[in-house]
CSV table of C-alpha atoms in Angstrom, one decimal:
chain,number,residue,atom,x,y,z
A,3,ILE,CA,-58.0,-17.6,104.2
A,4,ILE,CA,-55.6,-17.0,107.1
A,5,ILE,CA,-55.0,-20.7,107.6
A,6,GLY,CA,-54.3,-21.1,103.8
A,7,THR,CA,-51.9,-18.2,103.8
A,8,LYS,CA,-50.1,-19.5,106.8
A,9,CYS,CA,-49.7,-22.9,105.2
A,10,GLN,CA,-48.3,-21.3,102.0
A,11,LEU,CA,-45.9,-19.2,104.1
A,12,GLU,CA,-44.7,-22.3,105.9
A,13,ALA,CA,-44.2,-24.2,102.7
A,14,THR,CA,-42.3,-21.2,101.2
A,15,VAL,CA,-40.0,-21.0,104.3
A,16,THR,CA,-39.4,-24.7,104.1
A,17,GLN,CA,-38.4,-24.5,100.5
A,18,GLU,CA,-36.2,-21.5,101.1
A,19,LEU,CA,-34.4,-23.3,103.9
A,20,THR,CA,-33.9,-26.4,101.8
A,21,ALA,CA,-32.6,-24.3,98.9
A,22,ALA,CA,-30.2,-22.5,101.3
A,23,HIS,CA,-29.0,-25.8,102.7
A,24,VAL,CA,-28.4,-27.1,99.2
A,25,GLY,CA,-26.6,-24.0,98.2
A,26,SER,CA,-24.3,-24.0,101.2
A,27,GLY,CA,-21.6,-26.0,99.3
A,28,ALA,CA,-21.6,-28.8,102.0
A,29,LEU,CA,-22.6,-31.5,99.6
A,30,PRO,CA,-19.1,-32.8,98.7
A,31,VAL,CA,-17.9,-32.5,102.3
A,32,PHE,CA,-20.7,-33.9,104.4
A,33,GLY,CA,-22.3,-36.4,102.0
A,34,THR,CA,-25.2,-36.5,99.6
A,35,GLY,CA,-27.6,-37.7,102.3
A,36,THR,CA,-27.7,-34.3,104.0
A,37,VAL,CA,-29.4,-33.0,100.9
A,38,LEU,CA,-31.0,-35.8,99.0
A,39,LEU,CA,-32.9,-37.5,102.0
A,40,PRO,CA,-34.5,-34.3,103.3
A,41,TRP,CA,-35.3,-33.3,99.8
A,42,ALA,CA,-36.9,-36.6,99.1
A,43,ALA,CA,-38.9,-36.4,102.3
A,44,LEU,CA,-40.1,-32.9,101.4
A,45,CYS,CA,-41.2,-34.1,97.9
A,46,CYS,CA,-43.2,-36.9,99.5
A,47,LEU,CA,-44.9,-34.6,102.0
A,48,GLU,CA,-45.9,-32.3,99.1
A,49,GLY,CA,-47.4,-35.3,97.3
A,50,ASN,CA,-44.6,-35.6,94.6
A,51,PHE,CA,-43.9,-39.2,95.2
A,52,PRO,CA,-42.1,-40.0,91.9
A,53,LYS,CA,-39.5,-37.3,92.5
A,54,GLY,CA,-39.2,-38.4,96.2
A,55,ILE,CA,-38.6,-42.0,95.1
A,56,ALA,CA,-36.1,-41.0,92.4
A,57,LEU,CA,-34.1,-38.9,94.9
A,58,THR,CA,-34.1,-41.8,97.4
A,59,ALA,CA,-32.9,-44.2,94.6
A,60,LEU,CA,-30.2,-41.8,93.7
A,61,TYR,CA,-29.0,-41.6,97.2
A,62,LEU,CA,-28.9,-45.4,97.5
A,63,VAL,CA,-26.8,-45.7,94.4
A,64,ILE,CA,-24.4,-43.1,95.7
A,65,TRP,CA,-24.3,-44.8,99.1
A,66,LEU,CA,-23.5,-48.1,97.4
A,67,VAL,CA,-20.7,-46.7,95.4
A,68,ARG,CA,-19.3,-45.0,98.5
A,69,SER,CA,-19.6,-48.2,100.5
A,70,ILE,CA,-17.6,-50.1,97.9
A,71,MET,CA,-14.9,-47.4,97.2
A,72,GLU,CA,-14.4,-45.9,100.7
A,73,PRO,CA,-12.6,-48.9,102.1
A,74,LYS,CA,-10.1,-48.6,99.3
A,75,LEU,CA,-9.3,-45.1,100.3
A,76,MET,CA,-9.5,-45.2,104.1
A,77,ALA,CA,-8.4,-48.7,104.9
A,78,LYS,CA,-5.7,-49.0,107.5
A,79,SER,CA,-3.6,-51.3,105.4
A,80,ALA,CA,-0.6,-49.5,103.9
A,81,GLY,CA,-0.1,-52.2,101.4
A,82,LEU,CA,-3.0,-51.0,99.1
A,83,PRO,CA,-1.6,-50.6,95.6
A,84,PRO,CA,-1.5,-47.1,94.2
A,85,LEU,CA,-3.7,-47.9,91.2
A,86,PRO,CA,-6.8,-49.0,93.1
A,87,ALA,CA,-6.4,-45.9,95.3
A,88,LEU,CA,-6.2,-43.7,92.2
A,89,MET,CA,-9.3,-45.4,90.7
A,90,ALA,CA,-11.2,-44.9,93.9
A,91,MET,CA,-10.5,-41.2,93.9
A,92,TYR,CA,-11.5,-40.9,90.3
A,93,VAL,CA,-14.8,-42.7,90.9
A,94,GLY,CA,-15.4,-40.6,93.9
A,95,PHE,CA,-14.9,-37.3,92.0
A,96,CYS,CA,-17.3,-38.5,89.3
A,97,ALA,CA,-19.9,-39.6,91.8
A,98,MET,CA,-19.7,-36.2,93.6
A,99,GLY,CA,-20.0,-34.4,90.3
A,100,VAL,CA,-23.0,-36.4,89.2
A,101,ALA,CA,-24.7,-36.0,92.6
A,102,GLY,CA,-23.9,-32.3,92.7
A,103,ARG,CA,-25.3,-31.7,89.3
A,104,ALA,CA,-28.5,-33.6,90.1
A,105,ALA,CA,-28.9,-31.9,93.5
A,106,PHE,CA,-28.7,-28.4,92.1
A,107,PHE,CA,-30.9,-29.0,89.1
A,108,MET,CA,-33.3,-26.3,90.2
A,109,LEU,CA,-30.5,-23.7,89.8
A,110,PRO,CA,-29.5,-23.4,86.1
A,111,GLN,CA,-25.7,-23.4,85.7
A,112,CYS,CA,-25.1,-23.3,89.5
A,113,LYS,CA,-23.4,-26.7,89.7
A,114,PRO,CA,-20.2,-27.8,91.4
A,115,VAL,CA,-19.1,-29.9,88.4
A,116,LEU,CA,-16.6,-27.4,87.1
A,117,ALA,CA,-15.1,-26.8,90.5
A,118,LEU,CA,-14.7,-30.6,91.2
A,119,THR,CA,-13.1,-31.1,87.8
A,120,ILE,CA,-10.5,-28.4,88.5
A,121,LEU,CA,-9.7,-29.9,91.8
A,122,ALA,CA,-9.4,-33.4,90.3
A,123,GLY,CA,-7.0,-32.1,87.7
A,124,ALA,CA,-4.9,-30.2,90.3
A,125,ALA,CA,-4.8,-33.1,92.8
A,126,LEU,CA,-4.5,-36.1,90.5
A,127,GLY,CA,-3.1,-34.8,87.2
A,128,GLY,CA,-4.3,-33.5,83.9
A,129,GLU,CA,-5.2,-37.0,82.5
A,130,THR,CA,-7.4,-37.8,85.5
A,131,GLY,CA,-8.9,-34.3,85.4
A,132,PHE,CA,-9.9,-34.8,81.8
A,133,LEU,CA,-11.4,-38.2,82.5
A,134,VAL,CA,-13.3,-36.9,85.6
A,135,GLY,CA,-14.8,-33.9,83.6
A,136,ALA,CA,-15.8,-36.0,80.6
A,137,ALA,CA,-17.2,-38.9,82.6
A,138,THR,CA,-19.2,-36.6,84.9
A,139,MET,CA,-20.9,-34.9,82.0
A,140,LEU,CA,-21.6,-38.2,80.2
A,141,VAL,CA,-23.1,-40.0,83.3
A,142,SER,CA,-25.0,-36.9,84.6
A,143,ASN,CA,-26.6,-36.4,81.2
A,144,ILE,CA,-28.4,-39.7,81.8
A,145,LEU,CA,-30.5,-37.6,84.2
A,146,PHE,CA,-30.5,-34.4,82.2
A,147,SER,CA,-30.9,-36.0,78.7
A,148,GLN,CA,-28.3,-37.1,76.2
A,149,GLY,CA,-28.0,-35.4,72.8
A,150,PRO,CA,-25.6,-34.0,70.2
A,151,TRP,CA,-24.4,-31.5,73.0
A,152,THR,CA,-23.1,-34.4,75.2
A,153,PRO,CA,-19.7,-34.9,73.3
A,154,TRP,CA,-19.2,-31.1,73.3
A,155,GLN,CA,-19.9,-30.9,77.0
A,156,MET,CA,-17.6,-33.9,77.7
A,157,PHE,CA,-14.7,-32.3,75.7
A,158,ALA,CA,-15.2,-28.8,77.2
A,159,MET,CA,-15.2,-30.1,80.8
A,160,GLY,CA,-12.4,-32.6,80.1
A,161,ILE,CA,-10.2,-29.8,78.7
A,162,ILE,CA,-10.7,-27.8,81.8
A,163,GLY,CA,-9.6,-30.7,84.0
A,164,TRP,CA,-6.6,-31.3,81.8
A,165,LEU,CA,-5.6,-27.6,81.9
A,166,ALA,CA,-5.9,-27.5,85.7
A,167,GLY,CA,-3.6,-30.5,86.0
A,168,VAL,CA,-1.0,-29.2,83.5
A,169,LEU,CA,-0.9,-25.6,84.9
A,170,TYR,CA,-0.8,-26.8,88.5
A,171,ARG,CA,2.2,-29.1,87.8
A,172,LYS,CA,4.0,-26.2,86.1
A,173,GLY,CA,3.3,-23.8,88.9
A,174,VAL,CA,1.2,-21.4,86.9
A,175,LEU,CA,-1.9,-22.4,88.8
A,176,ARG,CA,-1.3,-21.8,92.5
A,177,ARG,CA,-2.7,-23.8,95.3
A,178,GLY,CA,-4.3,-20.8,97.0
A,179,ARG,CA,-8.0,-20.5,97.2
A,180,LEU,CA,-8.1,-17.2,95.3
A,181,SER,CA,-5.9,-18.5,92.5
A,182,LEU,CA,-8.1,-21.5,92.0
A,183,CYS,CA,-11.3,-19.4,92.1
A,184,ILE,CA,-9.9,-17.0,89.4
A,185,PHE,CA,-8.9,-19.9,87.3
A,186,GLY,CA,-12.4,-21.3,87.6
A,187,VAL,CA,-14.0,-18.0,86.5
A,188,ILE,CA,-11.6,-17.9,83.4
A,189,CYS,CA,-12.4,-21.5,82.5
A,190,SER,CA,-16.1,-21.1,82.9
A,191,THR,CA,-16.3,-18.0,80.6
A,192,ILE,CA,-13.5,-18.5,78.1
A,193,VAL,CA,-12.9,-22.2,77.9
A,194,TYR,CA,-16.3,-23.8,78.5
A,195,GLY,CA,-18.3,-20.9,77.1
A,196,GLY,CA,-15.8,-20.6,74.2
A,197,ILE,CA,-16.4,-24.2,73.2
A,198,MET,CA,-20.2,-24.5,74.0
A,199,ASN,CA,-21.4,-21.3,72.4
A,200,PRO,CA,-20.1,-21.9,68.9
A,201,ALA,CA,-21.1,-25.6,69.3
A,202,SER,CA,-24.6,-24.4,70.0
A,203,ALA,CA,-24.5,-22.4,66.8
A,204,LEU,CA,-23.3,-25.5,64.9
A,205,MET,CA,-26.1,-27.7,66.4
A,206,TRP,CA,-29.1,-25.3,66.1
A,207,SER,CA,-28.4,-22.7,63.4
A,208,ASN,CA,-29.2,-23.5,59.7
A,209,THR,CA,-26.4,-21.3,58.5
A,210,ILE,CA,-23.1,-20.5,60.1
A,211,ASN,CA,-21.2,-17.2,59.8
A,212,TRP,CA,-19.3,-14.9,62.1
A,213,LYS,CA,-22.4,-12.8,62.9
A,214,ILE,CA,-24.4,-15.9,64.1
A,215,ILE,CA,-21.4,-17.2,66.1
A,216,LEU,CA,-21.0,-13.7,67.7
A,217,SER,CA,-24.7,-13.6,68.6
A,218,TYR,CA,-24.4,-17.0,70.3
A,219,TYR,CA,-21.4,-15.6,72.3
A,220,VAL,CA,-23.4,-12.5,73.3
A,221,THR,CA,-26.5,-14.3,74.3
A,222,GLY,CA,-24.5,-17.0,76.1
A,223,LEU,CA,-22.5,-14.5,78.2
A,224,PRO,CA,-25.0,-14.2,81.0
A,225,VAL,CA,-25.2,-18.0,81.3
A,226,ASP,CA,-21.4,-18.2,81.4
A,227,LEU,CA,-21.2,-15.5,84.1
A,228,VAL,CA,-23.7,-17.3,86.3
A,229,ARG,CA,-21.6,-20.5,85.9
A,230,ALA,CA,-18.5,-18.5,86.7
A,231,ILE,CA,-19.9,-17.1,89.9
A,232,ALA,CA,-21.1,-20.5,91.0
A,233,THR,CA,-17.7,-22.0,90.3
A,234,PHE,CA,-16.0,-19.3,92.3
A,235,PHE,CA,-18.4,-19.9,95.2
A,236,PHE,CA,-17.8,-23.7,95.2
A,237,LEU,CA,-14.1,-23.4,94.9
A,238,TRP,CA,-13.9,-20.9,97.7
A,239,LEU,CA,-15.7,-23.3,100.0
A,240,ILE,CA,-14.3,-26.7,99.2
A,241,ALA,CA,-10.9,-26.2,97.5
A,242,GLU,CA,-8.6,-26.1,100.5
A,243,PRO,CA,-10.2,-28.9,102.6
A,244,MET,CA,-10.5,-31.2,99.7
A,245,LEU,CA,-6.9,-30.7,98.5
A,246,GLU,CA,-5.6,-31.3,102.0
A,247,LYS,CA,-7.5,-34.5,102.4
A,248,LEU,CA,-6.4,-35.7,98.9
A,249,ASP,CA,-2.8,-34.9,99.8
A,250,ARG,CA,-3.0,-37.1,102.9
A,251,ILE,CA,-4.5,-39.9,100.8
A,252,LYS,CA,-1.8,-39.6,98.1
A,253,THR,CA,0.9,-39.6,100.7
A,254,LYS,CA,-0.5,-42.7,102.5
A,255,TYR,CA,-0.9,-44.8,99.3
A,256,GLY,CA,2.3,-43.7,97.5
A,257,LEU,CA,0.7,-41.4,94.9
A,258,ALA,CA,2.5,-38.2,95.9
A,259,GLU,CA,5.2,-37.0,93.5
């Protein structure tokens, strides 16, 4: 009994440490391998080989994309055309969003996707922000299942990226960490929740009226608040270092305004 209890405690501590590492927000900065590979090894040790193989395959795909796109961003040649550099950043944001959503699957609504979409819009413009948000939801839903909700998710996330780009260019959205975090909270609760809650009523309710729509807003509020807190957390951690790196890349390859 003592040995069994000790093993259970060790397994629990290992899972807690892994979850804490995942939740540290280091994924977009230090690379997906810091999360996916230990996670895959842990799954294999626990006997869950299908999940371990799937996580390893996901890491290999992300590594391949990074190997192809990273030279376009970090090459020493200053003669790289702006368009390939912009496309490389776009693909990079989408890859980080998909990987982040997959890595945090065990924490409902605690995903870095909305934060990355806001940063893409602020750094690369509203059009690119819209594409990053929409493409991230489309591709990541291959893992989370496609359905009638996918176009709604694509539109809602894309609109947030577009708003971030437009408001950032007009000076309404400030570069400061707190400003971006507050904007993320507003977008999560009002924009994304404001679109997805009535969309859920349209998809799942037999009849539509104001009472039903209001009930979906009320029941969806806790979910929206969890997403808002997670977005605040991720933006607080990664906004400034990512924007600084993107500024250097934009200046190097002639993308700065």
